[in-house]
Amino acid sequence: MKILLGVTGGIAAYKALELTRLFIKAGHQVQVVMTTGAKEFIQPLSFQALSGHPVRDSLFDANQEAGMGHIELARWADQIVIAPASAETLAKLRMGRADDLLTTLCLATDRPVMLAPAMNRLMWRNAATQENVDVLKQRGLEILPPASGEQACGEVGEGRMPEPQAIFEAVMRAEKMRLQTQQAGSALKAFWHNKALLITAGPTYEDIDPVRFIGNRSSGKMGFAIAEVAAKAGASVTLIAGPVALPTPQGVKRIDVRSAQQMFAAVQQQVAAADCFISAAAVADFRVEQPASQKLKKRQDEEEMTLTLVKNPDIVAWVAAQDNKPFVVGFAAETNDVIDYAKDKLRRKKLDMICANQVGEGQGFERDDNALTLISATEQRGLALSGKREQALELLAFIAQQQSSVD
Ligand code: CTP
């Protein structure tokens, strides 16, 4: 791996020598960029001796630029690591400044950037620094938590640069994860490219009268995440959405519906073209037999009211019963006995696969993360709690695996 190591001003700068040595020993190439502040603490020559490359420190040095221009240098790197990263560097990166070589390189790259902050404990805890850290993390930079202990200034607390070995291991781990994600992404694309996926998501609303309805707490986020990830993997995705306020994922054909009956009609219309049907919607099991055409009024003498409900069609069971049916995936959102109920639904509805989902007690509905258990006739795989997009990725990979083993 080609590593561009940025060294900024701080007493921990000397530890970057050990980090360089670890990278080189493991067979990686390192080029070091120092800020003016860093050179107050350590000689560039030490890094040059270890890395085998002249140290870069200026944006405006014609001689340095003649060797490898700063844009070429940004392109050269597979990974940028800044250790130590001073409070000033965090602030500059957050602002998108480009007033020295290191910040310019960080702006001019699409490669991963990892920071190992080092500073006085109060500087680290300062709201300005913490806000900078949050913003940089949101932008996808990896920021290692600083270590705790005695500081160069004599204070004790959080803000020390993590040890070189810990930074080295974090860089290796990040690289391994990137490779795994890339491989998983290619496998997913190989299967889903040009496959037609039909998916339902969100709740259904069953009207009582023109202003009231029976609904449920499904947010639709899981189904929308699956649609988004499948479309990215090259599938042609039709998403039948109950009433939710979510944006349509890019490249997805969306059909909005309100009630279970409307959802059923849309599925009947679309299913013939589908290779796979995922029923992620929380379909209401019952609807009001006769919704009122005008708003129901409360009568003074009435202490109770009775609504007659009739059963809705079971959409996923209907699809699973068709000749030439697609690969059918259901969901089971349960508060208790999750796996048993899910397995029962898998059998009863004759599904190819079911995704069991613990809901209630702050889990499942209306959240951005989830922990599904994927169950087929022959396999059961529990997923760790993660974002709904990551769960979607695993789910689509599981379907690909199941179908590939049948083919
Ligand atoms: N489902 C459906 N049509 C219905 C009810 C449910 O397609 N009328 C689908 C859901 O989209 C989900 C699966 O069936 O994929 C399981 O839904 P769930 O509501 O948990 O199952 P029910 O059979 O309704 O069982 P219960 O409500 O008793 O748990």
CSV table of C-alpha atoms in Angstrom, one decimal, residues 29-406:
chain,number,residue,atom,x,y,z
A,29,GLN,CA,5.7,2.6,0.7
A,30,VAL,CA,5.6,5.8,2.7
A,31,GLN,CA,6.0,9.5,1.7
A,32,VAL,CA,6.0,12.0,4.5
A,33,VAL,CA,4.6,15.5,4.3
A,34,MET,CA,5.4,17.8,7.2
A,35,THR,CA,3.8,21.1,8.2
A,36,THR,CA,5.9,24.0,9.4
A,37,GLY,CA,4.8,23.3,12.9
A,38,ALA,CA,6.0,19.7,12.7
A,39,LYS,CA,9.5,20.8,11.7
A,40,GLU,CA,9.7,22.7,15.0
A,41,PHE,CA,9.7,19.3,16.7
A,42,ILE,CA,11.5,17.0,14.5
A,43,GLN,CA,14.0,17.0,11.6
A,44,PRO,CA,12.7,16.1,8.1
A,45,LEU,CA,16.0,14.2,7.6
A,46,SER,CA,14.9,11.5,10.1
A,47,PHE,CA,11.8,10.7,8.0
A,48,GLN,CA,13.7,10.8,4.8
A,49,ALA,CA,16.2,8.2,6.1
A,50,LEU,CA,13.4,5.9,7.2
A,51,SER,CA,11.0,6.3,4.3
A,52,GLY,CA,13.7,6.5,1.5
A,53,HIS,CA,11.9,9.5,0.0
A,54,PRO,CA,12.6,13.2,0.4
A,55,VAL,CA,10.2,14.8,2.8
A,56,ARG,CA,7.7,17.2,1.3
A,57,ASP,CA,6.9,20.4,3.2
A,58,SER,CA,6.0,23.1,0.7
A,59,LEU,CA,3.3,23.8,-1.8
A,60,PHE,CA,5.4,26.5,-3.4
A,61,ASP,CA,8.8,24.9,-3.8
A,62,ALA,CA,9.6,24.6,-7.5
A,63,ASN,CA,12.3,22.0,-6.9
A,64,GLN,CA,9.9,19.7,-4.9
A,65,GLU,CA,7.1,20.2,-7.3
A,66,ALA,CA,9.4,19.3,-10.2
A,67,GLY,CA,9.9,15.8,-8.6
A,68,MET,CA,6.2,15.0,-8.1
A,69,GLY,CA,3.6,17.8,-8.3
A,70,HIS,CA,1.2,18.0,-5.3
A,71,ILE,CA,-1.7,16.6,-7.4
A,72,GLU,CA,0.4,13.7,-8.5
A,73,LEU,CA,1.3,13.1,-4.9
A,74,ALA,CA,-2.4,13.1,-3.9
A,75,ARG,CA,-3.0,10.5,-6.7
A,76,TRP,CA,-0.1,8.4,-5.7
A,77,ALA,CA,-1.5,7.6,-2.2
A,78,ASP,CA,-3.8,4.7,-1.5
A,79,GLN,CA,-4.3,6.1,2.1
A,80,ILE,CA,-3.6,9.3,3.8
A,81,VAL,CA,-2.7,9.1,7.5
A,82,ILE,CA,-2.2,12.3,9.6
A,83,ALA,CA,-0.4,11.5,12.9
A,84,PRO,CA,-0.2,13.5,15.0
A,85,ALA,CA,-3.2,15.6,13.8
A,86,SER,CA,-3.2,18.9,15.7
A,87,ALA,CA,-6.3,20.8,16.7
A,88,GLU,CA,-5.4,23.4,14.1
A,89,THR,CA,-5.2,20.7,11.4
A,90,LEU,CA,-8.7,19.4,12.4
A,91,ALA,CA,-10.1,22.9,12.1
A,92,LYS,CA,-8.4,23.6,8.8
A,93,LEU,CA,-9.7,20.3,7.3
A,94,ARG,CA,-13.2,21.0,8.5
A,95,MET,CA,-13.0,24.4,6.8
A,96,GLY,CA,-11.7,23.0,3.6
A,97,ARG,CA,-8.6,25.2,3.8
A,98,ALA,CA,-5.7,24.7,1.3
A,99,ASP,CA,-3.0,27.0,2.6
A,100,ASP,CA,-0.3,24.4,3.0
A,101,LEU,CA,0.7,21.2,1.2
A,102,LEU,CA,-1.0,18.8,3.6
A,103,THR,CA,-4.4,20.5,3.7
A,104,THR,CA,-4.2,20.9,-0.1
A,105,LEU,CA,-3.5,17.2,-0.5
A,106,CYS,CA,-6.5,16.3,1.7
A,107,LEU,CA,-8.7,18.4,-0.5
A,108,ALA,CA,-7.3,17.0,-3.7
A,109,THR,CA,-7.9,13.4,-2.9
A,110,ASP,CA,-10.7,10.9,-3.0
A,111,ARG,CA,-8.6,8.3,-1.0
A,112,PRO,CA,-9.4,7.4,2.6
A,113,VAL,CA,-8.0,9.8,5.2
A,114,MET,CA,-7.3,8.7,8.8
A,115,LEU,CA,-6.4,11.1,11.6
A,116,ALA,CA,-4.7,10.4,14.9
A,117,PRO,CA,-5.4,13.6,17.0
A,118,ALA,CA,-3.0,14.7,19.6
A,119,MET,CA,-3.4,17.8,21.8
A,120,ASN,CA,-3.9,19.1,25.3
A,121,ARG,CA,-7.0,17.5,27.0
A,122,LEU,CA,-8.9,20.8,27.2
A,123,MET,CA,-8.2,21.5,23.6
A,124,TRP,CA,-9.5,18.1,22.7
A,125,ARG,CA,-12.7,18.5,24.8
A,126,ASN,CA,-13.4,22.0,23.5
A,127,ALA,CA,-16.7,22.2,21.8
A,128,ALA,CA,-15.1,23.7,18.7
A,129,THR,CA,-12.7,20.7,18.3
A,130,GLN,CA,-15.5,18.2,19.0
A,131,GLU,CA,-17.7,19.8,16.4
A,132,ASN,CA,-14.8,19.7,13.9
A,133,VAL,CA,-14.4,16.0,14.7
A,134,ASP,CA,-18.1,15.3,14.2
A,135,VAL,CA,-18.2,17.1,10.9
A,136,LEU,CA,-15.1,15.4,9.6
A,137,LYS,CA,-16.5,12.0,10.6
A,138,GLN,CA,-19.7,12.7,8.8
A,139,ARG,CA,-17.7,13.4,5.7
A,140,GLY,CA,-16.2,10.0,6.0
A,141,LEU,CA,-12.8,10.7,7.5
A,142,GLU,CA,-11.7,8.1,10.1
A,143,ILE,CA,-10.7,9.7,13.4
A,144,LEU,CA,-9.0,7.5,15.9
A,145,PRO,CA,-10.0,8.2,19.5
A,146,PRO,CA,-7.0,9.8,21.3
A,147,ALA,CA,-5.5,7.9,24.3
A,148,SER,CA,-5.7,9.0,27.9
A,149,GLY,CA,-2.8,9.5,30.3
A,150,GLU,CA,-0.1,12.0,31.3
A,151,GLN,CA,0.3,14.8,28.8
A,152,ALA,CA,3.5,16.6,27.7
A,153,CYS,CA,2.0,19.8,29.3
A,154,GLY,CA,1.9,18.0,32.7
A,155,GLU,CA,-1.9,17.5,32.7
A,156,VAL,CA,-3.6,14.2,32.8
A,157,GLY,CA,-6.5,13.3,30.5
A,158,GLU,CA,-7.6,12.4,27.0
A,159,GLY,CA,-5.7,13.8,24.1
A,160,ARG,CA,-2.5,11.8,23.7
A,161,MET,CA,-1.8,10.4,20.3
A,162,PRO,CA,-2.5,6.6,20.1
A,163,GLU,CA,0.6,4.5,20.1
A,164,PRO,CA,2.2,3.9,16.7
A,165,GLN,CA,1.3,0.2,16.8
A,166,ALA,CA,-2.4,1.0,17.4
A,167,ILE,CA,-2.4,3.5,14.5
A,168,PHE,CA,-0.6,0.9,12.3
A,169,GLU,CA,-3.2,-1.7,13.2
A,170,ALA,CA,-6.1,0.7,12.5
A,171,VAL,CA,-4.8,1.5,9.0
A,172,MET,CA,-4.4,-2.3,8.3
A,173,ARG,CA,-7.9,-3.0,9.6
A,174,ALA,CA,-9.4,-0.2,7.5
A,175,GLU,CA,-7.7,-1.5,4.4
A,176,LYS,CA,-8.9,-5.1,5.0
A,177,MET,CA,-12.5,-3.8,5.5
A,178,ARG,CA,-12.3,-1.8,2.3
A,179,LEU,CA,-11.2,-4.9,0.3
A,180,GLN,CA,-13.9,-7.0,1.8
A,181,THR,CA,-16.6,-4.4,1.0
A,182,GLN,CA,-15.3,-4.2,-2.5
A,183,GLN,CA,-15.4,-8.0,-3.0
A,184,ALA,CA,-18.9,-8.2,-1.5
A,185,GLY,CA,-20.0,-5.4,-3.8
A,186,SER,CA,-18.7,-7.1,-6.9
A,187,ALA,CA,-20.3,-10.4,-5.9
A,188,LEU,CA,-23.6,-8.6,-5.3
A,189,LYS,CA,-23.4,-6.9,-8.7
A,190,ALA,CA,-22.6,-10.1,-10.4
A,191,PHE,CA,-25.9,-11.6,-9.2
A,192,TRP,CA,-28.3,-8.6,-9.1
A,193,HIS,CA,-27.3,-7.0,-12.3
A,194,ASN,CA,-30.4,-6.9,-14.6
A,195,LYS,CA,-32.5,-8.8,-12.1
A,196,ALA,CA,-36.0,-7.5,-11.6
A,197,LEU,CA,-36.9,-6.9,-7.9
A,198,LEU,CA,-40.4,-6.1,-6.7
A,199,ILE,CA,-40.5,-4.8,-3.2
A,200,THR,CA,-43.2,-3.5,-0.8
A,201,ALA,CA,-42.4,-1.2,2.0
A,202,GLY,CA,-44.0,0.9,4.8
A,203,PRO,CA,-47.3,0.6,6.5
A,204,THR,CA,-50.8,0.4,5.0
A,205,TYR,CA,-53.5,2.7,6.2
A,206,GLU,CA,-57.0,1.4,6.5
A,207,ASP,CA,-59.5,4.2,6.4
A,208,ILE,CA,-62.3,4.4,9.1
A,209,ASP,CA,-63.7,7.7,7.6
A,210,PRO,CA,-62.2,10.6,5.6
A,211,VAL,CA,-60.1,11.8,8.6
A,212,ARG,CA,-59.2,8.6,10.5
A,213,PHE,CA,-57.4,5.4,9.7
A,214,ILE,CA,-55.9,2.3,11.3
A,215,GLY,CA,-52.2,2.2,10.7
A,216,ASN,CA,-49.0,0.9,12.2
A,217,ARG,CA,-45.5,2.1,13.1
A,218,SER,CA,-43.6,0.8,10.1
A,219,SER,CA,-41.3,3.6,8.8
A,220,GLY,CA,-40.5,2.0,5.5
A,221,LYS,CA,-36.8,2.6,6.0
A,222,MET,CA,-35.8,-1.1,5.7
A,223,GLY,CA,-37.6,-1.6,2.5
A,224,PHE,CA,-36.3,1.7,1.0
A,225,ALA,CA,-32.8,0.7,2.0
A,226,ILE,CA,-33.1,-2.6,0.2
A,227,ALA,CA,-34.5,-0.9,-2.9
A,228,GLU,CA,-31.6,1.6,-2.8
A,229,VAL,CA,-28.9,-1.0,-2.4
A,230,ALA,CA,-30.4,-3.4,-5.0
A,231,ALA,CA,-30.7,-0.5,-7.6
A,232,LYS,CA,-27.0,0.4,-6.9
A,233,ALA,CA,-26.1,-3.3,-7.6
A,234,GLY,CA,-27.7,-3.0,-11.0
A,235,ALA,CA,-31.2,-4.5,-10.3
A,236,SER,CA,-34.3,-3.0,-11.9
A,237,VAL,CA,-36.3,-2.2,-8.8
A,238,THR,CA,-40.0,-1.5,-8.5
A,239,LEU,CA,-40.9,-0.2,-5.0
A,240,ILE,CA,-44.6,-0.3,-3.9
A,241,ALA,CA,-44.7,2.1,-1.0
A,242,GLY,CA,-47.3,2.6,1.6
A,243,PRO,CA,-47.8,6.1,3.1
A,244,VAL,CA,-44.2,7.1,4.2
A,245,ALA,CA,-42.4,10.4,3.8
A,246,LEU,CA,-39.1,9.0,2.4
A,247,PRO,CA,-37.4,10.2,-0.8
A,248,THR,CA,-37.4,7.7,-3.7
A,249,PRO,CA,-33.9,6.1,-4.0
A,250,GLN,CA,-32.1,6.9,-7.2
A,251,GLY,CA,-33.0,4.7,-10.2
A,252,VAL,CA,-36.0,3.1,-8.4
A,253,LYS,CA,-39.5,3.0,-9.9
A,254,ARG,CA,-41.9,3.9,-7.2
A,255,ILE,CA,-45.7,3.2,-6.9
A,256,ASP,CA,-47.4,4.9,-4.0
A,257,VAL,CA,-50.4,3.1,-2.4
A,258,ARG,CA,-52.4,3.7,0.8
A,259,SER,CA,-54.3,0.6,1.7
A,260,ALA,CA,-53.6,-3.2,1.7
A,261,GLN,CA,-56.0,-3.7,-1.1
A,262,GLN,CA,-54.3,-1.0,-3.2
A,263,MET,CA,-50.9,-2.6,-2.4
A,264,PHE,CA,-52.3,-6.0,-3.4
A,265,ALA,CA,-53.6,-4.7,-6.7
A,266,ALA,CA,-50.2,-3.1,-7.5
A,267,VAL,CA,-48.4,-6.3,-6.7
A,268,GLN,CA,-50.7,-8.3,-8.9
A,269,GLN,CA,-50.0,-5.9,-11.7
A,270,GLN,CA,-46.2,-6.0,-11.3
A,271,VAL,CA,-45.3,-9.5,-10.1
A,272,ALA,CA,-45.2,-11.3,-13.5
A,273,ALA,CA,-42.0,-9.4,-14.4
A,274,ALA,CA,-40.2,-10.0,-11.1
A,275,ASP,CA,-37.4,-12.4,-10.4
A,276,CYS,CA,-37.6,-11.7,-6.7
A,277,PHE,CA,-40.4,-10.4,-4.5
A,278,ILE,CA,-39.5,-8.9,-1.1
A,279,SER,CA,-42.5,-8.2,1.1
A,280,ALA,CA,-41.1,-5.7,3.6
A,281,ALA,CA,-44.4,-3.8,4.1
A,282,ALA,CA,-46.2,-4.1,7.4
A,283,VAL,CA,-49.6,-4.9,5.7
A,284,ALA,CA,-52.6,-4.4,7.9
A,285,ASP,CA,-54.2,-7.8,8.5
A,286,PHE,CA,-57.7,-6.3,8.6
A,287,ARG,CA,-59.6,-3.4,7.1
A,288,VAL,CA,-62.7,-1.6,8.1
A,289,GLU,CA,-65.6,-3.4,6.4
A,290,GLN,CA,-67.5,-0.2,5.5
A,291,PRO,CA,-65.4,3.0,5.8
A,292,ALA,CA,-67.7,6.0,6.3
A,293,SER,CA,-67.9,8.5,3.5
A,294,GLN,CA,-68.4,11.4,5.9
A,295,LYS,CA,-66.6,12.0,9.2
A,296,LEU,CA,-68.1,9.9,12.0
A,297,LYS,CA,-69.6,12.1,14.8
A,298,LYS,CA,-69.5,11.2,18.4
A,299,ARG,CA,-72.9,10.7,19.9
A,300,GLN,CA,-73.5,11.9,23.5
A,301,ASP,CA,-75.2,8.7,24.5
A,302,GLU,CA,-72.5,6.4,23.2
A,303,GLU,CA,-69.8,5.0,25.6
A,304,GLU,CA,-68.5,2.4,23.1
A,305,MET,CA,-68.1,2.2,19.4
A,306,THR,CA,-67.7,-1.0,17.3
A,307,LEU,CA,-65.9,-1.2,14.1
A,308,THR,CA,-66.3,-4.3,12.0
A,309,LEU,CA,-63.1,-5.4,10.4
A,310,VAL,CA,-62.7,-7.9,7.6
A,311,LYS,CA,-59.5,-9.8,6.6
A,312,ASN,CA,-57.2,-8.3,4.0
A,313,PRO,CA,-55.6,-10.5,1.4
A,314,ASP,CA,-52.3,-12.0,2.4
A,315,ILE,CA,-50.2,-10.5,-0.3
A,316,VAL,CA,-46.9,-12.4,0.2
A,317,ALA,CA,-48.8,-15.8,0.5
A,318,TRP,CA,-50.7,-15.0,-2.7
A,319,VAL,CA,-47.4,-14.4,-4.6
A,320,ALA,CA,-45.9,-17.5,-3.1
A,321,ALA,CA,-48.8,-19.6,-4.4
A,322,GLN,CA,-48.5,-18.5,-8.0
A,323,ASP,CA,-47.2,-20.8,-10.8
A,324,ASN,CA,-43.9,-19.4,-12.0
A,325,LYS,CA,-43.5,-17.5,-8.8
A,326,PRO,CA,-40.4,-15.3,-8.2
A,327,PHE,CA,-38.1,-16.0,-5.3
A,328,VAL,CA,-40.3,-14.9,-2.4
A,329,VAL,CA,-38.9,-13.1,0.8
A,330,GLY,CA,-41.1,-12.2,3.7
A,331,PHE,CA,-40.5,-10.3,6.9
A,332,ALA,CA,-41.6,-11.2,10.4
A,333,ALA,CA,-41.6,-8.3,12.9
A,334,GLU,CA,-42.2,-9.8,16.3
A,335,THR,CA,-42.0,-8.7,19.9
A,336,ASN,CA,-41.4,-12.2,21.3
A,337,ASP,CA,-40.5,-15.8,20.2
A,338,VAL,CA,-39.1,-14.1,17.1
A,339,ILE,CA,-37.4,-17.0,15.4
A,340,ASP,CA,-40.2,-19.5,16.1
A,341,TYR,CA,-42.9,-17.3,14.7
A,342,ALA,CA,-40.7,-16.4,11.7
A,343,LYS,CA,-40.1,-20.1,10.9
A,344,ASP,CA,-43.8,-20.8,11.2
A,345,LYS,CA,-44.5,-18.0,8.8
A,346,LEU,CA,-41.9,-19.3,6.4
A,347,ARG,CA,-43.6,-22.7,6.3
A,348,ARG,CA,-47.2,-21.5,6.4
A,349,LYS,CA,-46.9,-18.9,3.7
A,350,LYS,CA,-44.5,-21.1,1.6
A,351,LEU,CA,-41.8,-18.5,1.4
A,352,ASP,CA,-38.3,-19.1,0.1
A,353,MET,CA,-36.9,-17.0,2.9
A,354,ILE,CA,-37.9,-14.8,5.9
A,355,CYS,CA,-36.2,-12.0,7.7
A,356,ALA,CA,-37.0,-12.1,11.4
A,357,ASN,CA,-36.9,-8.8,13.1
A,358,GLN,CA,-37.3,-8.1,16.9
A,359,VAL,CA,-39.5,-5.0,17.4
A,360,GLY,CA,-40.7,-3.1,20.5
A,361,GLU,CA,-38.6,-1.9,23.4
A,362,GLY,CA,-36.8,0.6,21.2
A,363,GLN,CA,-35.9,-1.9,18.5
A,364,GLY,CA,-36.9,-2.2,14.9
A,365,PHE,CA,-39.5,0.3,13.9
A,366,GLU,CA,-38.7,4.0,13.2
A,367,ARG,CA,-34.9,3.4,13.7
A,368,ASP,CA,-32.0,3.7,11.4
A,369,ASP,CA,-30.3,0.5,12.6
A,370,ASN,CA,-31.6,-3.1,12.8
A,371,ALA,CA,-30.5,-6.7,13.6
A,372,LEU,CA,-32.2,-9.2,11.3
A,373,THR,CA,-32.0,-12.9,11.3
A,374,LEU,CA,-32.2,-14.4,7.8
A,375,ILE,CA,-33.9,-17.8,7.6
A,376,SER,CA,-34.3,-20.1,4.6
A,377,ALA,CA,-35.3,-23.8,4.6
A,378,THR,CA,-31.7,-24.8,5.1
A,379,GLU,CA,-29.9,-21.9,6.6
A,380,GLN,CA,-30.2,-19.4,9.4
A,381,ARG,CA,-27.9,-16.3,9.7
A,382,GLY,CA,-28.1,-13.7,12.5
A,383,LEU,CA,-26.8,-10.3,11.5
A,384,ALA,CA,-25.1,-8.0,14.0
A,385,LEU,CA,-26.8,-4.7,14.7
A,386,SER,CA,-25.9,-2.2,12.0
A,387,GLY,CA,-27.4,0.4,9.7
A,388,LYS,CA,-30.4,-0.6,7.6
A,389,ARG,CA,-28.2,-0.2,4.4
A,390,GLU,CA,-25.7,-2.7,5.7
A,391,GLN,CA,-28.5,-5.1,6.7
A,392,ALA,CA,-29.9,-4.6,3.1
A,393,LEU,CA,-26.5,-5.5,1.7
A,394,GLU,CA,-26.3,-8.7,3.7
A,395,LEU,CA,-29.9,-9.6,2.9
A,396,LEU,CA,-29.4,-9.2,-0.8
A,397,ALA,CA,-26.1,-11.2,-0.6
A,398,PHE,CA,-28.0,-14.0,1.3
A,399,ILE,CA,-30.7,-14.1,-1.5
A,400,ALA,CA,-27.9,-14.3,-4.1
A,401,GLN,CA,-26.3,-17.2,-2.2
A,402,GLN,CA,-29.6,-19.1,-1.8
A,403,GLN,CA,-30.5,-18.7,-5.5
A,404,SER,CA,-27.0,-19.6,-6.7
A,405,SER,CA,-27.0,-22.8,-4.6
A,406,VAL,CA,-30.4,-23.7,-6.3
